[in-house]
Amino acid sequence: MTLSNAELWAAGLGYVLPPVIAIVNQPRWSSAVKGLLMLVVAVLDGLGTAYFNDQFTGKTIVTCMLTAAIAIGVAYHTVWRPSGIAPGIEQATSTSSPRPAPGA
């Protein structure tokens, strides 16, 4: 099966989205909530890439969403989490972590 331009864009964008997702994720959230956020981002990625590639049809939209979800998951578990980048971003942007006072 040959991938369309929209599906390739969905995969490429999905590969770099985990750090963006980590900005919103909070370390105290359950895995289910984090997974749901990832799926919402994958849906938006799929819709956007299909639309901007003028391939906004049923099959292409669904394959773009699935391609984005797989790319996000694989990239997170093979690159962004093991490197510590995504967890570090989550911790740095957490609303519950104490931040040092300015000048301290």
PDB file of N, CA and C in Angstrom:
ATOM      1  N   MET A   1       0.843  -1.184   0.000  1.00  0.00           N
ATOM      2  CA  MET A   1       0.000   0.000   0.000  1.00  0.00           C
ATOM      3  C   MET A   1       0.885   1.243   0.000  1.00  0.00           C
ATOM      4  N   THR A   2       0.608   2.117  -0.906  1.00  0.00           N
ATOM      5  CA  THR A   2       1.348   3.356  -1.013  1.00  0.00           C
ATOM      6  C   THR A   2       0.648   4.438  -0.199  1.00  0.00           C
ATOM      7  N   LEU A   3       1.426   5.156   0.583  1.00  0.00           N
ATOM      8  CA  LEU A   3       0.857   6.236   1.384  1.00  0.00           C
ATOM      9  C   LEU A   3       0.692   7.489   0.542  1.00  0.00           C
ATOM     10  N   SER A   4      -0.387   8.209   0.784  1.00  0.00           N
ATOM     11  CA  SER A   4      -0.619   9.476   0.087  1.00  0.00           C
ATOM     12  C   SER A   4       0.193  10.582   0.762  1.00  0.00           C
ATOM     13  N   ASN A   5       0.255  11.731   0.120  1.00  0.00           N
ATOM     14  CA  ASN A   5       0.944  12.884   0.713  1.00  0.00           C
ATOM     15  C   ASN A   5       0.334  13.245   2.057  1.00  0.00           C
ATOM     16  N   ALA A   6      -0.988  13.211   2.158  1.00  0.00           N
ATOM     17  CA  ALA A   6      -1.650  13.561   3.419  1.00  0.00           C
ATOM     18  C   ALA A   6      -1.240  12.605   4.526  1.00  0.00           C
ATOM     19  N   GLU A   7      -1.170  11.322   4.227  1.00  0.00           N
ATOM     20  CA  GLU A   7      -0.789  10.341   5.246  1.00  0.00           C
ATOM     21  C   GLU A   7       0.674  10.505   5.652  1.00  0.00           C
ATOM     22  N   LEU A   8       1.521  10.819   4.693  1.00  0.00           N
ATOM     23  CA  LEU A   8       2.927  11.060   5.026  1.00  0.00           C
ATOM     24  C   LEU A   8       3.086  12.305   5.899  1.00  0.00           C
ATOM     25  N   TRP A   9       2.336  13.359   5.582  1.00  0.00           N
ATOM     26  CA  TRP A   9       2.367  14.562   6.415  1.00  0.00           C
ATOM     27  C   TRP A   9       1.831  14.264   7.814  1.00  0.00           C
ATOM     28  N   ALA A  10       0.772  13.464   7.899  1.00  0.00           N
ATOM     29  CA  ALA A  10       0.209  13.106   9.208  1.00  0.00           C
ATOM     30  C   ALA A  10       1.244  12.359  10.048  1.00  0.00           C
ATOM     31  N   ALA A  11       1.975  11.442   9.411  1.00  0.00           N
ATOM     32  CA  ALA A  11       3.012  10.691  10.122  1.00  0.00           C
ATOM     33  C   ALA A  11       4.167  11.597  10.537  1.00  0.00           C
ATOM     34  N   GLY A  12       4.620  12.432   9.625  1.00  0.00           N
ATOM     35  CA  GLY A  12       5.731  13.334   9.946  1.00  0.00           C
ATOM     36  C   GLY A  12       5.393  14.303  11.062  1.00  0.00           C
ATOM     37  N   LEU A  13       4.214  14.866  10.988  1.00  0.00           N
ATOM     38  CA  LEU A  13       3.776  15.786  12.036  1.00  0.00           C
ATOM     39  C   LEU A  13       3.572  15.034  13.349  1.00  0.00           C
ATOM     40  N   GLY A  14       3.014  13.831  13.254  1.00  0.00           N
ATOM     41  CA  GLY A  14       2.814  13.023  14.456  1.00  0.00           C
ATOM     42  C   GLY A  14       4.105  12.704  15.172  1.00  0.00           C
ATOM     43  N   TYR A  15       5.180  12.559  14.410  1.00  0.00           N
ATOM     44  CA  TYR A  15       6.468  12.232  15.012  1.00  0.00           C
ATOM     45  C   TYR A  15       7.009  13.369  15.878  1.00  0.00           C
ATOM     46  N   VAL A  16       6.689  14.601  15.532  1.00  0.00           N
ATOM     47  CA  VAL A  16       7.216  15.736  16.300  1.00  0.00           C
ATOM     48  C   VAL A  16       6.201  16.309  17.289  1.00  0.00           C
ATOM     49  N   LEU A  17       5.006  15.755  17.361  1.00  0.00           N
ATOM     50  CA  LEU A  17       3.983  16.283  18.260  1.00  0.00           C
ATOM     51  C   LEU A  17       4.114  15.892  19.740  1.00  0.00           C
ATOM     52  N   PRO A  18       4.765  14.794  20.129  1.00  0.00           N
ATOM     53  CA  PRO A  18       4.831  14.470  21.557  1.00  0.00           C
ATOM     54  C   PRO A  18       5.356  15.580  22.471  1.00  0.00           C
ATOM     55  N   PRO A  19       6.374  16.368  22.092  1.00  0.00           N
ATOM     56  CA  PRO A  19       6.762  17.464  22.979  1.00  0.00           C
ATOM     57  C   PRO A  19       5.674  18.531  23.122  1.00  0.00           C
ATOM     58  N   VAL A  20       4.908  18.743  22.058  1.00  0.00           N
ATOM     59  CA  VAL A  20       3.801  19.705  22.135  1.00  0.00           C
ATOM     60  C   VAL A  20       2.713  19.166  23.071  1.00  0.00           C
ATOM     61  N   ILE A  21       2.427  17.878  22.955  1.00  0.00           N
ATOM     62  CA  ILE A  21       1.441  17.250  23.837  1.00  0.00           C
ATOM     63  C   ILE A  21       1.920  17.320  25.286  1.00  0.00           C
ATOM     64  N   ALA A  22       3.228  17.161  25.486  1.00  0.00           N
ATOM     65  CA  ALA A  22       3.787  17.183  26.842  1.00  0.00           C
ATOM     66  C   ALA A  22       3.611  18.540  27.515  1.00  0.00           C
ATOM     67  N   ILE A  23       3.492  19.604  26.740  1.00  0.00           N
ATOM     68  CA  ILE A  23       3.266  20.924  27.329  1.00  0.00           C
ATOM     69  C   ILE A  23       1.913  20.951  28.043  1.00  0.00           C
ATOM     70  N   VAL A  24       0.920  20.278  27.477  1.00  0.00           N
ATOM     71  CA  VAL A  24      -0.421  20.264  28.058  1.00  0.00           C
ATOM     72  C   VAL A  24      -0.552  19.196  29.140  1.00  0.00           C
ATOM     73  N   ASN A  25       0.064  18.024  28.916  1.00  0.00           N
ATOM     74  CA  ASN A  25      -0.029  16.928  29.882  1.00  0.00           C
ATOM     75  C   ASN A  25       0.491  17.349  31.250  1.00  0.00           C
ATOM     76  N   GLN A  26      -0.126  16.797  32.263  1.00  0.00           N
ATOM     77  CA  GLN A  26       0.309  17.023  33.630  1.00  0.00           C
ATOM     78  C   GLN A  26       0.767  15.687  34.222  1.00  0.00           C
ATOM     79  N   PRO A  27       1.872  15.650  34.965  1.00  0.00           N
ATOM     80  CA  PRO A  27       2.378  14.384  35.510  1.00  0.00           C
ATOM     81  C   PRO A  27       1.365  13.665  36.397  1.00  0.00           C
ATOM     82  N   ARG A  28       0.465  14.390  37.020  1.00  0.00           N
ATOM     83  CA  ARG A  28      -0.498  13.774  37.945  1.00  0.00           C
ATOM     84  C   ARG A  28      -1.681  13.141  37.225  1.00  0.00           C
ATOM     85  N   TRP A  29      -1.838  13.383  35.942  1.00  0.00           N
ATOM     86  CA  TRP A  29      -2.956  12.814  35.186  1.00  0.00           C
ATOM     87  C   TRP A  29      -2.754  11.318  34.992  1.00  0.00           C
ATOM     88  N   SER A  30      -3.870  10.594  34.906  1.00  0.00           N
ATOM     89  CA  SER A  30      -3.801   9.153  34.680  1.00  0.00           C
ATOM     90  C   SER A  30      -3.383   8.871  33.243  1.00  0.00           C
ATOM     91  N   SER A  31      -2.960   7.643  33.012  1.00  0.00           N
ATOM     92  CA  SER A  31      -2.567   7.240  31.652  1.00  0.00           C
ATOM     93  C   SER A  31      -3.738   7.325  30.694  1.00  0.00           C
ATOM     94  N   ALA A  32      -4.950   7.066  31.192  1.00  0.00           N
ATOM     95  CA  ALA A  32      -6.137   7.131  30.334  1.00  0.00           C
ATOM     96  C   ALA A  32      -6.379   8.556  29.839  1.00  0.00           C
ATOM     97  N   VAL A  33      -6.218   9.530  30.701  1.00  0.00           N
ATOM     98  CA  VAL A  33      -6.416  10.930  30.311  1.00  0.00           C
ATOM     99  C   VAL A  33      -5.341  11.356  29.323  1.00  0.00           C
ATOM    100  N   LYS A  34      -4.093  10.961  29.586  1.00  0.00           N
ATOM    101  CA  LYS A  34      -2.998  11.292  28.663  1.00  0.00           C
ATOM    102  C   LYS A  34      -3.214  10.635  27.305  1.00  0.00           C
ATOM    103  N   GLY A  35      -3.692   9.392  27.309  1.00  0.00           N
ATOM    104  CA  GLY A  35      -3.975   8.695  26.061  1.00  0.00           C
ATOM    105  C   GLY A  35      -5.107   9.342  25.292  1.00  0.00           C
ATOM    106  N   LEU A  36      -6.118   9.798  26.014  1.00  0.00           N
ATOM    107  CA  LEU A  36      -7.242  10.477  25.365  1.00  0.00           C
ATOM    108  C   LEU A  36      -6.791  11.786  24.721  1.00  0.00           C
ATOM    109  N   LEU A  37      -5.932  12.531  25.395  1.00  0.00           N
ATOM    110  CA  LEU A  37      -5.389  13.761  24.825  1.00  0.00           C
ATOM    111  C   LEU A  37      -4.589  13.454  23.563  1.00  0.00           C
ATOM    112  N   MET A  38      -3.794  12.386  23.588  1.00  0.00           N
ATOM    113  CA  MET A  38      -3.028  11.997  22.410  1.00  0.00           C
ATOM    114  C   MET A  38      -3.960  11.655  21.252  1.00  0.00           C
ATOM    115  N   LEU A  39      -5.058  10.967  21.526  1.00  0.00           N
ATOM    116  CA  LEU A  39      -6.006  10.628  20.461  1.00  0.00           C
ATOM    117  C   LEU A  39      -6.689  11.869  19.893  1.00  0.00           C
ATOM    118  N   VAL A  40      -7.012  12.831  20.749  1.00  0.00           N
ATOM    119  CA  VAL A  40      -7.611  14.084  20.273  1.00  0.00           C
ATOM    120  C   VAL A  40      -6.632  14.811  19.352  1.00  0.00           C
ATOM    121  N   VAL A  41      -5.363  14.847  19.729  1.00  0.00           N
ATOM    122  CA  VAL A  41      -4.347  15.491  18.896  1.00  0.00           C
ATOM    123  C   VAL A  41      -4.182  14.732  17.580  1.00  0.00           C
ATOM    124  N   ALA A  42      -4.228  13.392  17.625  1.00  0.00           N
ATOM    125  CA  ALA A  42      -4.121  12.591  16.401  1.00  0.00           C
ATOM    126  C   ALA A  42      -5.297  12.862  15.463  1.00  0.00           C
ATOM    127  N   VAL A  43      -6.501  13.016  16.024  1.00  0.00           N
ATOM    128  CA  VAL A  43      -7.674  13.340  15.209  1.00  0.00           C
ATOM    129  C   VAL A  43      -7.485  14.701  14.547  1.00  0.00           C
ATOM    130  N   LEU A  44      -7.025  15.683  15.306  1.00  0.00           N
ATOM    131  CA  LEU A  44      -6.793  17.016  14.737  1.00  0.00           C
ATOM    132  C   LEU A  44      -5.698  16.984  13.675  1.00  0.00           C
ATOM    133  N   ASP A  45      -4.642  16.225  13.928  1.00  0.00           N
ATOM    134  CA  ASP A  45      -3.562  16.058  12.960  1.00  0.00           C
ATOM    135  C   ASP A  45      -4.114  15.438  11.674  1.00  0.00           C
ATOM    136  N   GLY A  46      -4.887  14.382  11.791  1.00  0.00           N
ATOM    137  CA  GLY A  46      -5.450  13.720  10.625  1.00  0.00           C
ATOM    138  C   GLY A  46      -6.401  14.606   9.843  1.00  0.00           C
ATOM    139  N   LEU A  47      -7.268  15.305  10.556  1.00  0.00           N
ATOM    140  CA  LEU A  47      -8.191  16.215   9.877  1.00  0.00           C
ATOM    141  C   LEU A  47      -7.446  17.335   9.151  1.00  0.00           C
ATOM    142  N   GLY A  48      -6.487  17.919   9.831  1.00  0.00           N
ATOM    143  CA  GLY A  48      -5.740  19.031   9.247  1.00  0.00           C
ATOM    144  C   GLY A  48      -4.920  18.627   8.047  1.00  0.00           C
ATOM    145  N   THR A  49      -4.207  17.512   8.153  1.00  0.00           N
ATOM    146  CA  THR A  49      -3.371  17.105   7.025  1.00  0.00           C
ATOM    147  C   THR A  49      -4.215  16.687   5.822  1.00  0.00           C
ATOM    148  N   ALA A  50      -5.341  16.027   6.056  1.00  0.00           N
ATOM    149  CA  ALA A  50      -6.222  15.664   4.935  1.00  0.00           C
ATOM    150  C   ALA A  50      -6.791  16.921   4.283  1.00  0.00           C
ATOM    151  N   TYR A  51      -7.208  17.869   5.092  1.00  0.00           N
ATOM    152  CA  TYR A  51      -7.796  19.102   4.570  1.00  0.00           C
ATOM    153  C   TYR A  51      -6.785  19.916   3.761  1.00  0.00           C
ATOM    154  N   PHE A  52      -5.613  20.132   4.320  1.00  0.00           N
ATOM    155  CA  PHE A  52      -4.624  20.984   3.657  1.00  0.00           C
ATOM    156  C   PHE A  52      -3.965  20.311   2.449  1.00  0.00           C
ATOM    157  N   ASN A  53      -4.157  19.004   2.285  1.00  0.00           N
ATOM    158  CA  ASN A  53      -3.658  18.305   1.099  1.00  0.00           C
ATOM    159  C   ASN A  53      -4.763  18.072   0.082  1.00  0.00           C
ATOM    160  N   ASP A  54      -5.902  18.734   0.257  1.00  0.00           N
ATOM    161  CA  ASP A  54      -7.051  18.610  -0.641  1.00  0.00           C
ATOM    162  C   ASP A  54      -7.479  17.158  -0.843  1.00  0.00           C
ATOM    163  N   GLN A  55      -7.409  16.378   0.238  1.00  0.00           N
ATOM    164  CA  GLN A  55      -7.830  14.979   0.204  1.00  0.00           C
ATOM    165  C   GLN A  55      -8.831  14.716   1.322  1.00  0.00           C
ATOM    166  N   PHE A  56      -9.729  15.649   1.521  1.00  0.00           N
ATOM    167  CA  PHE A  56     -10.671  15.593   2.645  1.00  0.00           C
ATOM    168  C   PHE A  56     -11.846  14.679   2.287  1.00  0.00           C
ATOM    169  N   THR A  57     -11.574  13.381   2.239  1.00  0.00           N
ATOM    170  CA  THR A  57     -12.606  12.378   1.995  1.00  0.00           C
ATOM    171  C   THR A  57     -12.565  11.365   3.123  1.00  0.00           C
ATOM    172  N   GLY A  58     -13.614  10.582   3.240  1.00  0.00           N
ATOM    173  CA  GLY A  58     -13.758   9.656   4.361  1.00  0.00           C
ATOM    174  C   GLY A  58     -12.572   8.753   4.615  1.00  0.00           C
ATOM    175  N   LYS A  59     -12.143   8.001   3.590  1.00  0.00           N
ATOM    176  CA  LYS A  59     -11.051   7.046   3.779  1.00  0.00           C
ATOM    177  C   LYS A  59      -9.746   7.755   4.116  1.00  0.00           C
ATOM    178  N   THR A  60      -9.434   8.824   3.428  1.00  0.00           N
ATOM    179  CA  THR A  60      -8.181   9.536   3.675  1.00  0.00           C
ATOM    180  C   THR A  60      -8.163  10.147   5.067  1.00  0.00           C
ATOM    181  N   ILE A  61      -9.283  10.697   5.505  1.00  0.00           N
ATOM    182  CA  ILE A  61      -9.343  11.284   6.847  1.00  0.00           C
ATOM    183  C   ILE A  61      -9.057  10.225   7.898  1.00  0.00           C
ATOM    184  N   VAL A  62      -9.717   9.079   7.771  1.00  0.00           N
ATOM    185  CA  VAL A  62      -9.541   8.006   8.757  1.00  0.00           C
ATOM    186  C   VAL A  62      -8.113   7.483   8.735  1.00  0.00           C
ATOM    187  N   THR A  63      -7.547   7.260   7.554  1.00  0.00           N
ATOM    188  CA  THR A  63      -6.173   6.754   7.511  1.00  0.00           C
ATOM    189  C   THR A  63      -5.176   7.784   8.025  1.00  0.00           C
ATOM    190  N   CYS A  64      -5.438   9.057   7.804  1.00  0.00           N
ATOM    191  CA  CYS A  64      -4.558  10.094   8.360  1.00  0.00           C
ATOM    192  C   CYS A  64      -4.624  10.110   9.881  1.00  0.00           C
ATOM    193  N   MET A  65      -5.820   9.957  10.433  1.00  0.00           N
ATOM    194  CA  MET A  65      -5.961   9.924  11.890  1.00  0.00           C
ATOM    195  C   MET A  65      -5.240   8.720  12.485  1.00  0.00           C
ATOM    196  N   LEU A  66      -5.429   7.554  11.877  1.00  0.00           N
ATOM    197  CA  LEU A  66      -4.775   6.344  12.379  1.00  0.00           C
ATOM    198  C   LEU A  66      -3.257   6.422  12.217  1.00  0.00           C
ATOM    199  N   THR A  67      -2.802   6.948  11.099  1.00  0.00           N
ATOM    200  CA  THR A  67      -1.368   7.111  10.872  1.00  0.00           C
ATOM    201  C   THR A  67      -0.765   8.061  11.904  1.00  0.00           C
ATOM    202  N   ALA A  68      -1.464   9.152  12.186  1.00  0.00           N
ATOM    203  CA  ALA A  68      -0.981  10.115  13.187  1.00  0.00           C
ATOM    204  C   ALA A  68      -0.931   9.476  14.572  1.00  0.00           C
ATOM    205  N   ALA A  69      -1.964   8.709  14.933  1.00  0.00           N
ATOM    206  CA  ALA A  69      -1.991   8.067  16.258  1.00  0.00           C
ATOM    207  C   ALA A  69      -0.829   7.096  16.412  1.00  0.00           C
ATOM    208  N   ILE A  70      -0.573   6.315  15.387  1.00  0.00           N
ATOM    209  CA  ILE A  70       0.546   5.368  15.445  1.00  0.00           C
ATOM    210  C   ILE A  70       1.876   6.109  15.516  1.00  0.00           C
ATOM    211  N   ALA A  71       2.042   7.134  14.686  1.00  0.00           N
ATOM    212  CA  ALA A  71       3.299   7.891  14.682  1.00  0.00           C
ATOM    213  C   ALA A  71       3.549   8.574  16.024  1.00  0.00           C
ATOM    214  N   ILE A  72       2.516   9.155  16.610  1.00  0.00           N
ATOM    215  CA  ILE A  72       2.668   9.813  17.914  1.00  0.00           C
ATOM    216  C   ILE A  72       3.071   8.802  18.978  1.00  0.00           C
ATOM    217  N   GLY A  73       2.371   7.662  18.999  1.00  0.00           N
ATOM    218  CA  GLY A  73       2.672   6.636  20.005  1.00  0.00           C
ATOM    219  C   GLY A  73       4.068   6.060  19.866  1.00  0.00           C
ATOM    220  N   VAL A  74       4.449   5.720  18.647  1.00  0.00           N
ATOM    221  CA  VAL A  74       5.781   5.149  18.407  1.00  0.00           C
ATOM    222  C   VAL A  74       6.867   6.171  18.731  1.00  0.00           C
ATOM    223  N   ALA A  75       6.690   7.397  18.277  1.00  0.00           N
ATOM    224  CA  ALA A  75       7.696   8.424  18.547  1.00  0.00           C
ATOM    225  C   ALA A  75       7.843   8.680  20.043  1.00  0.00           C
ATOM    226  N   TYR A  76       6.724   8.730  20.761  1.00  0.00           N
ATOM    227  CA  TYR A  76       6.796   8.988  22.198  1.00  0.00           C
ATOM    228  C   TYR A  76       7.549   7.866  22.910  1.00  0.00           C
ATOM    229  N   HIS A  77       7.198   6.619  22.599  1.00  0.00           N
ATOM    230  CA  HIS A  77       7.774   5.486  23.327  1.00  0.00           C
ATOM    231  C   HIS A  77       9.178   5.108  22.879  1.00  0.00           C
ATOM    232  N   THR A  78       9.609   5.539  21.700  1.00  0.00           N
ATOM    233  CA  THR A  78      10.956   5.185  21.242  1.00  0.00           C
ATOM    234  C   THR A  78      11.957   6.335  21.304  1.00  0.00           C
ATOM    235  N   VAL A  79      11.471   7.579  21.266  1.00  0.00           N
ATOM    236  CA  VAL A  79      12.405   8.718  21.247  1.00  0.00           C
ATOM    237  C   VAL A  79      12.176   9.665  22.411  1.00  0.00           C
ATOM    238  N   TRP A  80      10.978  10.210  22.503  1.00  0.00           N
ATOM    239  CA  TRP A  80      10.737  11.320  23.421  1.00  0.00           C
ATOM    240  C   TRP A  80      10.725  10.916  24.889  1.00  0.00           C
ATOM    241  N   ARG A  81      10.148   9.772  25.256  1.00  0.00           N
ATOM    242  CA  ARG A  81      10.160   9.349  26.655  1.00  0.00           C
ATOM    243  C   ARG A  81      11.525   8.824  27.079  1.00  0.00           C
ATOM    244  N   PRO A  82      12.167   7.902  26.303  1.00  0.00           N
ATOM    245  CA  PRO A  82      13.488   7.421  26.741  1.00  0.00           C
ATOM    246  C   PRO A  82      14.537   8.523  26.856  1.00  0.00           C
ATOM    247  N   SER A  83      14.447   9.535  26.014  1.00  0.00           N
ATOM    248  CA  SER A  83      15.424  10.621  26.085  1.00  0.00           C
ATOM    249  C   SER A  83      15.177  11.539  27.274  1.00  0.00           C
ATOM    250  N   GLY A  84      13.975  11.458  27.859  1.00  0.00           N
ATOM    251  CA  GLY A  84      13.633  12.301  29.000  1.00  0.00           C
ATOM    252  C   GLY A  84      13.099  13.666  28.608  1.00  0.00           C
ATOM    253  N   ILE A  85      12.993  13.926  27.309  1.00  0.00           N
ATOM    254  CA  ILE A  85      12.545  15.242  26.854  1.00  0.00           C
ATOM    255  C   ILE A  85      11.071  15.460  27.181  1.00  0.00           C
ATOM    256  N   ALA A  86      10.205  14.525  26.786  1.00  0.00           N
ATOM    257  CA  ALA A  86       8.767  14.694  27.038  1.00  0.00           C
ATOM    258  C   ALA A  86       8.451  14.721  28.534  1.00  0.00           C
ATOM    259  N   PRO A  87       8.988  13.785  29.354  1.00  0.00           N
ATOM    260  CA  PRO A  87       8.723  13.885  30.801  1.00  0.00           C
ATOM    261  C   PRO A  87       9.259  15.175  31.416  1.00  0.00           C
ATOM    262  N   GLY A  88      10.396  15.648  30.909  1.00  0.00           N
ATOM    263  CA  GLY A  88      10.956  16.910  31.410  1.00  0.00           C
ATOM    264  C   GLY A  88      10.067  18.098  31.095  1.00  0.00           C
ATOM    265  N   ILE A  89       9.506  18.101  29.891  1.00  0.00           N
ATOM    266  CA  ILE A  89       8.578  19.175  29.514  1.00  0.00           C
ATOM    267  C   ILE A  89       7.327  19.110  30.388  1.00  0.00           C
ATOM    268  N   GLU A  90       6.805  17.884  30.593  1.00  0.00           N
ATOM    269  CA  GLU A  90       5.625  17.732  31.465  1.00  0.00           C
ATOM    270  C   GLU A  90       5.908  18.286  32.856  1.00  0.00           C
ATOM    271  N   GLN A  91       7.046  17.939  33.396  1.00  0.00           N
ATOM    272  CA  GLN A  91       7.394  18.393  34.750  1.00  0.00           C
ATOM    273  C   GLN A  91       7.579  19.909  34.783  1.00  0.00           C
ATOM    274  N   ALA A  92       8.223  20.452  33.769  1.00  0.00           N
ATOM    275  CA  ALA A  92       8.487  21.891  33.727  1.00  0.00           C
ATOM    276  C   ALA A  92       7.214  22.714  33.565  1.00  0.00           C
ATOM    277  N   THR A  93       6.220  22.166  32.876  1.00  0.00           N
ATOM    278  CA  THR A  93       4.974  22.901  32.635  1.00  0.00           C
ATOM    279  C   THR A  93       3.854  22.476  33.573  1.00  0.00           C
ATOM    280  N   SER A  94       4.181  21.675  34.577  1.00  0.00           N
ATOM    281  CA  SER A  94       3.176  21.207  35.528  1.00  0.00           C
ATOM    282  C   SER A  94       2.662  22.359  36.382  1.00  0.00           C
ATOM    283  N   THR A  95       1.364  22.372  36.587  1.00  0.00           N
ATOM    284  CA  THR A  95       0.777  23.423  37.422  1.00  0.00           C
ATOM    285  C   THR A  95       0.895  23.104  38.905  1.00  0.00           C
ATOM    286  N   SER A  96       1.306  21.889  39.255  1.00  0.00           N
ATOM    287  CA  SER A  96       1.387  21.524  40.666  1.00  0.00           C
ATOM    288  C   SER A  96       2.810  21.536  41.202  1.00  0.00           C
ATOM    289  N   SER A  97       3.824  21.672  40.325  1.00  0.00           N
ATOM    290  CA  SER A  97       5.193  21.665  40.812  1.00  0.00           C
ATOM    291  C   SER A  97       5.580  23.054  41.306  1.00  0.00           C
ATOM    292  N   PRO A  98       6.254  23.109  42.444  1.00  0.00           N
ATOM    293  CA  PRO A  98       6.689  24.420  42.943  1.00  0.00           C
ATOM    294  C   PRO A  98       7.785  24.983  42.065  1.00  0.00           C
ATOM    295  N   ARG A  99       7.698  26.258  41.803  1.00  0.00           N
ATOM    296  CA  ARG A  99       8.706  26.936  40.993  1.00  0.00           C
ATOM    297  C   ARG A  99       9.511  27.854  41.913  1.00  0.00           C
ATOM    298  N   PRO A 100      10.797  27.954  41.651  1.00  0.00           N
ATOM    299  CA  PRO A 100      11.621  28.830  42.498  1.00  0.00           C
ATOM    300  C   PRO A 100      11.225  30.295  42.273  1.00  0.00           C
ATOM    301  N   ALA A 101      11.356  31.044  43.336  1.00  0.00           N
ATOM    302  CA  ALA A 101      11.047  32.469  43.275  1.00  0.00           C
ATOM    303  C   ALA A 101      12.067  33.183  42.399  1.00  0.00           C
ATOM    304  N   PRO A 102      11.670  34.247  41.706  1.00  0.00           N
ATOM    305  CA  PRO A 102      12.631  34.996  40.897  1.00  0.00           C
ATOM    306  C   PRO A 102      13.767  35.514  41.757  1.00  0.00           C
ATOM    307  N   GLY A 103      14.984  35.353  41.238  1.00  0.00           N
ATOM    308  CA  GLY A 103      16.151  35.845  41.948  1.00  0.00           C
ATOM    309  C   GLY A 103      16.654  34.896  43.011  1.00  0.00           C
ATOM    310  N   ALA A 104      16.005  33.735  43.161  1.00  0.00           N
ATOM    311  CA  ALA A 104      16.436  32.775  44.182  1.00  0.00           C
ATOM    312  C   ALA A 104      17.484  31.846  43.655  1.00  0.00           C
TER     313      ALA A 104
END
